[in-house]
Short mmCIF file of C-alpha atoms in Angstrom, two decimals:
data_model
loop_
_atom_site.label_atom_id
_atom_site.label_comp_id
_atom_site.label_asym_id
_atom_site.label_seq_id
_atom_site.Cartn_x
_atom_site.Cartn_y
_atom_site.Cartn_z
CA MET K 9 -25.90 9.99 30.04
CA ASP K 10 -28.65 9.83 27.96
CA GLU K 11 -29.11 6.54 26.54
CA LEU K 12 -28.05 5.99 23.07
CA PRO K 13 -29.03 4.25 20.01
CA GLU K 14 -27.39 1.21 19.23
CA ARG K 15 -25.42 2.84 16.38
CA ILE K 16 -23.99 6.14 17.33
CA ARG K 17 -24.41 9.04 14.94
CA ILE K 18 -23.05 12.43 14.83
CA LYS K 19 -26.03 14.50 16.01
CA ASP K 20 -25.68 11.44 19.06
CA ILE K 21 -22.87 13.07 19.40
CA ALA K 22 -23.61 17.00 18.95
CA ARG K 23 -26.65 17.05 21.62
CA LEU K 24 -24.17 15.17 23.82
CA ALA K 25 -21.67 17.72 23.77
CA ASP K 26 -24.46 20.73 23.14
CA VAL K 27 -22.36 22.02 19.84
CA SER K 28 -23.58 21.65 15.87
CA VAL K 29 -23.80 18.92 13.98
CA GLY K 30 -21.20 20.67 11.61
CA THR K 31 -18.91 21.26 14.66
CA VAL K 32 -18.76 18.08 15.56
CA ASP K 33 -18.24 16.56 11.88
CA ARG K 34 -15.16 18.86 12.03
CA VAL K 35 -13.80 18.14 14.44
CA ILE K 36 -14.01 14.76 13.56
CA HIS K 37 -12.69 15.05 9.95
CA GLY K 38 -9.74 17.48 11.79
CA ARG K 39 -11.25 20.30 9.90
CA SER K 40 -10.72 24.42 11.19
CA GLY K 41 -13.50 26.66 12.18
CA VAL K 42 -13.52 25.25 16.07
CA SER K 43 -13.89 26.78 19.07
CA GLU K 44 -10.61 25.29 21.63
CA LYS K 45 -13.33 24.72 24.21
CA SER K 46 -16.12 22.80 22.17
CA LYS K 47 -13.06 21.01 20.16
CA LYS K 48 -12.52 19.40 23.50
CA ARG K 49 -15.94 18.38 24.76
CA VAL K 50 -16.72 16.93 21.32
CA GLU K 51 -13.37 14.86 21.65
CA GLU K 52 -13.83 13.71 25.74
CA ILE K 53 -17.41 12.18 24.44
CA LEU K 54 -15.89 10.70 21.05
CA GLU K 55 -13.31 9.25 23.62
CA GLN K 56 -15.97 7.98 26.06
CA LEU K 57 -18.55 6.58 22.87
CA ASN K 58 -15.16 4.91 21.68
CA TYR K 59 -16.13 6.34 18.74
CA GLN K 60 -15.07 5.28 15.29
CA PRO K 61 -16.40 7.17 12.41
CA ASN K 62 -17.64 5.62 8.76
CA MET K 63 -14.92 6.52 6.63
CA TYR K 64 -16.71 4.98 3.80
CA ALA K 65 -19.60 6.93 4.23
CA SER K 66 -17.58 10.33 4.72
CA ALA K 67 -15.88 9.22 1.47
CA LEU K 68 -18.64 8.79 -0.75
CA ALA K 69 -20.02 12.18 0.30
CA SER K 70 -17.02 14.03 0.07
CA ASN K 71 -16.59 16.02 -3.76
CA LYS K 72 -12.78 15.81 -3.38
CA LYS K 73 -11.58 14.16 -6.22
CA TYR K 74 -7.79 12.11 -5.87
CA LEU K 75 -5.42 11.37 -9.49
CA PHE K 76 -3.25 9.21 -8.66
CA VAL K 77 0.37 8.20 -11.14
CA SER K 78 1.75 5.41 -11.94
CA LEU K 79 5.24 5.30 -13.59
CA LEU K 80 6.51 2.01 -15.20
CA PRO K 81 8.61 0.42 -17.52
CA GLN K 82 7.59 1.44 -21.21
CA HIS K 83 6.46 -2.19 -22.61
CA VAL K 84 4.23 -3.27 -25.14
CA GLU K 85 0.78 -5.66 -25.06
CA GLY K 86 1.39 -8.93 -23.71
CA GLU K 87 4.51 -8.25 -21.75
CA TYR K 88 4.29 -8.39 -17.30
CA TRP K 89 3.72 -4.87 -17.40
CA THR K 90 0.64 -5.27 -19.08
CA ALA K 91 -0.76 -7.39 -16.31
CA VAL K 92 0.15 -5.45 -13.46
CA GLU K 93 -1.47 -2.13 -15.40
CA LYS K 94 -4.84 -4.31 -15.39
CA GLY K 95 -4.69 -4.66 -12.02
CA ILE K 96 -3.98 -0.84 -11.63
CA THR K 97 -7.14 -0.17 -13.77
CA ASP K 98 -9.35 -2.75 -12.33
CA ALA K 99 -8.39 -0.98 -9.15
CA VAL K 100 -9.43 2.12 -10.37
CA ALA K 101 -13.39 1.07 -11.25
CA ALA K 102 -13.50 -0.83 -8.39
CA PHE K 103 -13.27 2.39 -5.81
CA SER K 104 -14.21 4.77 -8.88
CA ASP K 105 -17.34 5.84 -6.48
CA PHE K 106 -14.81 8.01 -4.43
CA ASN K 107 -13.24 10.24 -7.71
CA ILE K 108 -9.81 8.71 -7.92
CA SER K 109 -8.71 8.89 -11.61
CA ILE K 110 -5.35 7.45 -13.02
CA LYS K 111 -2.41 8.39 -14.94
CA MET K 112 -0.37 6.13 -16.69
CA CYS K 113 3.66 6.96 -16.98
CA TYR K 114 6.07 5.42 -18.53
CA TYR K 115 10.46 5.30 -18.49
CA ASP K 116 13.21 3.36 -20.55
CA ALA K 117 13.90 0.82 -17.74
CA TYR K 118 17.59 0.86 -19.65
CA ASP K 119 18.15 4.87 -19.54
CA TYR K 120 18.10 6.06 -16.06
CA THR K 121 17.87 9.50 -17.65
CA SER K 122 13.98 8.29 -18.54
CA PHE K 123 13.19 7.51 -15.26
CA THR K 124 14.50 11.48 -13.80
CA SER K 125 12.50 13.45 -16.84
CA ALA K 126 9.13 10.94 -16.39
CA GLY K 127 9.78 11.49 -12.50
CA ASN K 128 9.51 15.53 -12.90
CA ALA K 129 6.82 15.41 -15.27
CA ILE K 130 4.59 13.68 -12.48
CA ILE K 131 6.19 16.11 -9.80
CA ALA K 132 4.74 18.56 -11.26
CA GLU K 133 1.35 17.23 -11.70
CA HIS K 134 1.23 17.59 -7.97
CA PRO K 135 -0.69 14.08 -7.98
CA ASP K 136 -2.51 12.73 -4.63
CA GLY K 137 -0.19 9.17 -5.08
CA VAL K 138 1.90 7.70 -7.47
CA ILE K 139 2.84 3.61 -7.68
CA VAL K 140 6.07 3.00 -8.91
CA SER K 141 8.35 0.44 -10.32
CA PRO K 142 11.84 1.81 -9.06
CA THR K 143 15.04 2.50 -10.47
CA ILE K 144 18.80 1.63 -9.12
CA PRO K 145 18.37 3.39 -5.72
CA GLN K 146 20.24 6.50 -6.45
CA ILE K 147 18.20 7.79 -8.81
CA THR K 148 14.78 6.51 -7.39
CA ARG K 149 15.64 8.22 -3.99
CA ASN K 150 15.62 11.89 -5.78
CA PHE K 151 12.23 11.22 -7.22
CA THR K 152 10.96 10.01 -3.94
CA ASP K 153 12.55 13.00 -2.01
CA HIS K 154 10.73 15.24 -4.12
CA LEU K 155 7.67 12.91 -3.27
CA ASN K 156 8.47 13.39 0.54
CA GLU K 157 8.89 17.05 0.08
CA PHE K 158 5.41 17.41 -1.12
CA SER K 159 4.07 14.85 1.34
CA ILE K 160 2.74 13.10 -1.37
CA PRO K 161 2.99 8.82 -0.41
CA TYR K 162 3.81 6.45 -3.46
CA ILE K 163 3.53 2.80 -3.25
CA PHE K 164 6.71 0.42 -4.73
CA ILE K 165 5.90 -2.65 -6.97
CA ASP K 166 7.70 -5.41 -8.05
CA SER K 167 10.72 -4.46 -6.25
CA ASN K 168 11.55 -3.01 -3.22
CA ILE K 169 14.48 -0.31 -1.83
CA PRO K 170 13.69 -0.19 1.82
CA ASP K 171 16.04 2.45 2.80
CA LEU K 172 13.24 5.03 0.77
CA HIS K 173 10.75 4.36 2.42
CA PRO K 174 7.29 3.58 0.33
CA LEU K 175 4.02 3.59 2.33
CA ALA K 176 3.87 -0.25 1.10
CA PHE K 177 5.61 -2.17 -1.67
CA TYR K 178 4.15 -5.34 -3.33
CA GLY K 179 5.95 -8.06 -4.73
CA GLN K 180 8.37 -11.13 -4.49
CA ASN K 181 10.77 -11.01 -1.73
CA SER K 182 13.01 -10.85 -4.78
CA GLU K 183 16.43 -12.74 -3.39
CA ARG K 184 14.15 -15.93 -1.94
CA SER K 185 12.66 -16.05 -5.45
CA GLY K 186 16.15 -16.51 -7.02
CA TYR K 187 17.44 -19.33 -3.72
CA PHE K 188 14.60 -20.75 -4.31
CA ALA K 189 14.88 -21.22 -8.55
CA ALA K 190 18.43 -22.15 -7.80
CA LYS K 191 17.47 -25.44 -5.43
CA MET K 192 14.30 -26.65 -7.67
CA LEU K 193 16.66 -26.18 -11.21
CA MET K 194 19.83 -27.88 -9.83
CA LEU K 195 16.70 -30.71 -8.34
CA MET K 196 15.69 -31.19 -12.28
CA SER K 197 19.16 -31.21 -13.57
CA ASP K 198 20.35 -34.11 -11.62
CA LYS K 199 23.45 -31.53 -9.98
CA ALA K 200 24.19 -30.23 -13.39
CA ASP K 201 28.37 -29.39 -13.48
CA GLU K 202 27.57 -25.97 -15.62
CA ILE K 203 24.64 -23.36 -15.80
CA VAL K 204 23.84 -20.51 -18.38
CA ILE K 205 21.93 -17.54 -16.80
CA PHE K 206 20.54 -15.72 -19.59
CA ARG K 207 19.87 -11.87 -18.85
CA GLN K 208 18.85 -9.12 -21.13
CA ILE K 209 21.44 -6.31 -20.42
CA LYS K 210 22.26 -2.51 -22.29
CA GLU K 211 25.58 -0.90 -21.58
CA GLY K 212 26.06 -2.53 -18.74
CA ILE K 213 22.32 -2.08 -17.02
CA ILE K 214 19.96 -4.39 -16.12
CA GLY K 215 16.74 -2.60 -16.18
CA SER K 216 15.56 -3.82 -13.04
CA ASN K 217 16.80 -4.29 -9.38
CA GLN K 218 14.64 -7.74 -9.60
CA GLN K 219 16.57 -9.42 -11.33
CA GLU K 220 19.57 -8.79 -9.70
CA ASN K 221 18.13 -9.40 -6.56
CA ARG K 222 16.93 -12.76 -8.09
CA ASP K 223 20.80 -13.48 -9.47
CA LYS K 224 22.02 -12.50 -6.06
CA GLY K 225 19.46 -15.30 -4.28
CA PHE K 226 20.68 -17.80 -6.81
CA ARG K 227 24.54 -16.95 -6.48
CA ILE K 228 24.20 -17.78 -2.58
CA TYR K 229 22.50 -21.08 -3.20
CA MET K 230 24.82 -22.42 -4.94
CA LYS K 231 27.82 -21.26 -3.72
CA GLU K 232 26.27 -23.01 -0.19
CA HIS K 233 25.31 -25.76 -1.94
CA PHE K 234 27.18 -26.71 -5.37
CA PRO K 235 30.09 -24.59 -4.67
CA SER K 236 32.05 -26.57 -7.71
CA CYS K 237 29.18 -26.04 -10.57
CA ARG K 238 30.42 -23.66 -12.86
CA ILE K 239 27.93 -20.84 -14.31
CA THR K 240 28.17 -18.92 -16.87
CA GLU K 241 26.41 -15.52 -18.76
CA LEU K 242 25.15 -14.81 -21.69
CA ASN K 243 24.17 -11.43 -22.79
CA LEU K 244 21.50 -10.83 -24.62
CA HIS K 245 20.11 -7.58 -25.95
CA PRO K 246 16.43 -6.16 -24.73
CA LYS K 247 16.00 -3.73 -27.63
CA TYR K 248 17.42 -5.91 -31.13
CA PRO K 249 15.89 -9.57 -30.44
CA ILE K 250 17.33 -10.40 -34.22
CA GLU K 251 20.71 -10.79 -33.01
CA ASP K 252 19.60 -13.22 -30.31
CA GLU K 253 19.94 -16.46 -32.63
CA GLN K 254 23.20 -15.39 -33.67
CA LEU K 255 24.17 -14.94 -29.92
CA LEU K 256 22.40 -18.38 -28.31
CA ASP K 257 24.32 -20.50 -31.61
CA ALA K 258 27.81 -18.67 -30.73
CA TYR K 259 27.05 -19.92 -27.10
CA PHE K 260 25.47 -23.20 -27.56
CA ALA K 261 28.44 -24.10 -30.22
CA GLU K 262 30.75 -22.96 -27.23
CA HIS K 263 29.34 -25.06 -24.43
CA PRO K 264 27.67 -28.23 -26.14
CA GLU K 265 27.84 -29.95 -22.84
CA VAL K 266 25.78 -27.54 -20.87
CA THR K 267 21.94 -28.48 -20.70
CA CYS K 268 20.16 -26.86 -17.88
CA GLY K 269 19.37 -22.26 -17.48
CA ILE K 270 17.45 -19.77 -15.74
CA THR K 271 16.35 -16.47 -16.87
CA PHE K 272 15.58 -13.76 -14.60
CA ASN K 273 13.36 -11.63 -16.47
CA SER K 274 9.64 -12.36 -18.12
CA LYS K 275 10.99 -13.52 -21.18
CA VAL K 276 12.06 -17.07 -21.50
CA HIS K 277 10.28 -17.61 -24.15
CA ILE K 278 13.20 -15.78 -25.99
CA ILE K 279 15.20 -18.96 -25.10
CA GLY K 280 12.56 -21.14 -25.74
CA GLU K 281 11.52 -20.29 -28.76
CA TYR K 282 15.14 -20.47 -29.87
CA LEU K 283 15.27 -23.64 -28.43
CA GLU K 284 12.11 -25.21 -30.06
CA LYS K 285 14.00 -23.98 -33.98
CA ARG K 286 16.98 -25.27 -32.98
CA GLY K 287 15.29 -28.98 -32.18
CA ILE K 288 16.80 -29.11 -29.11
CA LYS K 289 14.97 -30.91 -26.47
CA GLU K 290 17.39 -32.30 -23.35
CA PHE K 291 17.31 -28.78 -21.53
CA ASN K 292 16.29 -27.67 -18.45
CA LEU K 293 14.88 -23.85 -18.66
CA VAL K 294 13.24 -21.92 -15.78
CA GLY K 295 11.88 -18.51 -16.46
CA TYR K 296 9.48 -16.26 -14.67
CA ASP K 297 6.06 -15.06 -15.64
CA LEU K 298 2.65 -16.86 -16.85
CA LEU K 299 3.49 -14.20 -20.19
CA LYS K 300 0.90 -15.91 -23.01
CA ARG K 301 4.83 -16.65 -25.07
CA ASN K 302 5.95 -18.28 -21.50
CA VAL K 303 3.40 -20.77 -21.27
CA THR K 304 3.41 -22.05 -24.70
CA CYS K 305 6.59 -22.75 -24.25
CA LEU K 306 6.35 -24.66 -21.13
CA LYS K 307 3.24 -26.45 -22.66
CA ASN K 308 5.81 -27.00 -25.99
CA GLY K 309 8.49 -28.19 -22.94
CA SER K 310 10.68 -26.07 -24.13
CA VAL K 311 10.62 -24.30 -20.64
CA SER K 312 10.62 -26.46 -17.88
CA MET K 313 9.14 -24.33 -14.95
CA LEU K 314 7.52 -20.58 -14.55
CA ILE K 315 7.85 -18.83 -11.74
CA ALA K 316 4.93 -16.26 -11.32
CA GLN K 317 4.29 -13.20 -9.03
CA GLN K 318 0.51 -12.29 -9.60
CA PRO K 319 0.89 -8.73 -11.21
CA GLU K 320 -2.37 -8.27 -11.19
CA ILE K 321 -2.43 -8.13 -7.83
CA GLN K 322 0.16 -6.24 -7.15
CA GLY K 323 -1.17 -3.11 -9.37
CA TYR K 324 -4.72 -3.55 -8.03
CA ASN K 325 -3.39 -3.67 -4.09
CA GLY K 326 -0.63 -0.58 -5.02
CA ILE K 327 -4.19 1.28 -5.81
CA LYS K 328 -6.20 -0.23 -2.88
CA ALA K 329 -3.45 1.31 -0.57
CA LEU K 330 -3.48 5.01 -1.69
CA CYS K 331 -7.14 4.25 -1.38
CA ASP K 332 -7.22 2.71 2.62
CA GLN K 333 -4.02 5.87 3.58
CA LEU K 334 -5.68 8.81 1.62
CA ILE K 335 -9.34 7.80 2.23
CA PHE K 336 -10.24 5.78 4.94
CA LYS K 337 -7.42 6.57 7.06
CA LYS K 338 -6.01 2.85 7.39
CA GLU K 339 -3.25 1.52 8.46
CA ILE K 340 -1.16 0.48 5.75
CA ASN K 341 1.20 -3.00 6.03
CA CYS K 342 4.17 -1.59 4.69
CA ILE K 343 5.63 -5.23 3.55
CA ASN K 344 3.54 -7.49 1.27
CA TYR K 345 5.27 -10.35 0.23
CA MET K 346 3.55 -11.96 -2.98
CA PRO K 347 3.81 -16.19 -3.00
CA ILE K 348 6.82 -17.45 -5.14
CA ASP K 349 4.90 -20.43 -7.63
CA LEU K 350 6.46 -22.37 -9.11
CA LEU K 351 4.55 -23.93 -12.11
CA THR K 352 4.87 -26.84 -14.36
CA VAL K 353 3.21 -27.98 -17.70
CA GLU K 354 0.99 -29.99 -15.19
CA THR K 355 -0.12 -27.40 -13.11
CA VAL K 356 -0.11 -24.44 -15.09
CA ASP K 357 -3.84 -24.55 -16.87
CA PHE K 358 -5.00 -24.88 -13.30
CA TYR K 359 -3.17 -21.80 -11.69
CA LEU K 360 -4.53 -19.94 -14.63
CA ASP K 361 -8.56 -21.04 -14.68
CA PHE K 362 -8.34 -20.16 -10.58
CA GLN K 363 -7.24 -16.73 -11.37
CA LYS K 364 -9.29 -16.39 -14.10
#
């Protein structure tokens, strides 16, 4: 074989295979218009040279445009999903050279028909890839079956349904997170006799697979280590917060001895702010996510600990995975668990500063 330069170019392969540069390019990128003889010859040369195409340069040279769609629960500015969206938009900006765009779609987490309607609208768009926070498995499956039918890759974030085989998942191991939360709460509360779980629920719908899995892990730990501890529940309404004070007043009037509790959603500030307003200080409360109001409660002492899960990174990596799969032809790691970060008033500022 003729002496070759250190960096193999397409024109070097074309010369060795005695074909045109265009023919080599079509073979490398799997396009049609090449005779079987020429294709075989080029593939032989590629194998001999162990040639790895520069997908980054090829993608830059391509004029193909990619439409990605995200399907997230409805929310207002400052809530948990705001951080996920920021990660998504940051990634779209970072990969903007490759002609990618994002369309944000939403569903009501407490209304399964809302997810179905939003999913149908997304299918009609024929996007190149989808990022979705799934709802219950049977409803999500209807959506992913349609995506599979059109060979549209999809990423799950926040919660996973492994049986639906997403391209990738980014989020915590929710069950282990709940297990860990129970351990921390019991250490902090000196082995309490009774614990309250604060839930946001509407007509039996909790609104998140992740919350249900955290609850499951929490109860597994308690059954294993503190089977005699009584676990009570207080259901708060997700859409009528004005009623929360009345519900909390009634609960604490009936359970004056309860001194510790937990919520598995991102709105622990509802309970923390209530405790502050009522002057209740000797209460150990654990919650999730670094919402501004949650952090304020942590610093005020009405929330004892927060468990963080880096939602911006989940959103960013979801877009990155779609780019790696569709544009750069890379293999994607399917399960990507986020750290289970436990934060207290002494550590939260360092964590927030580091994330900046």
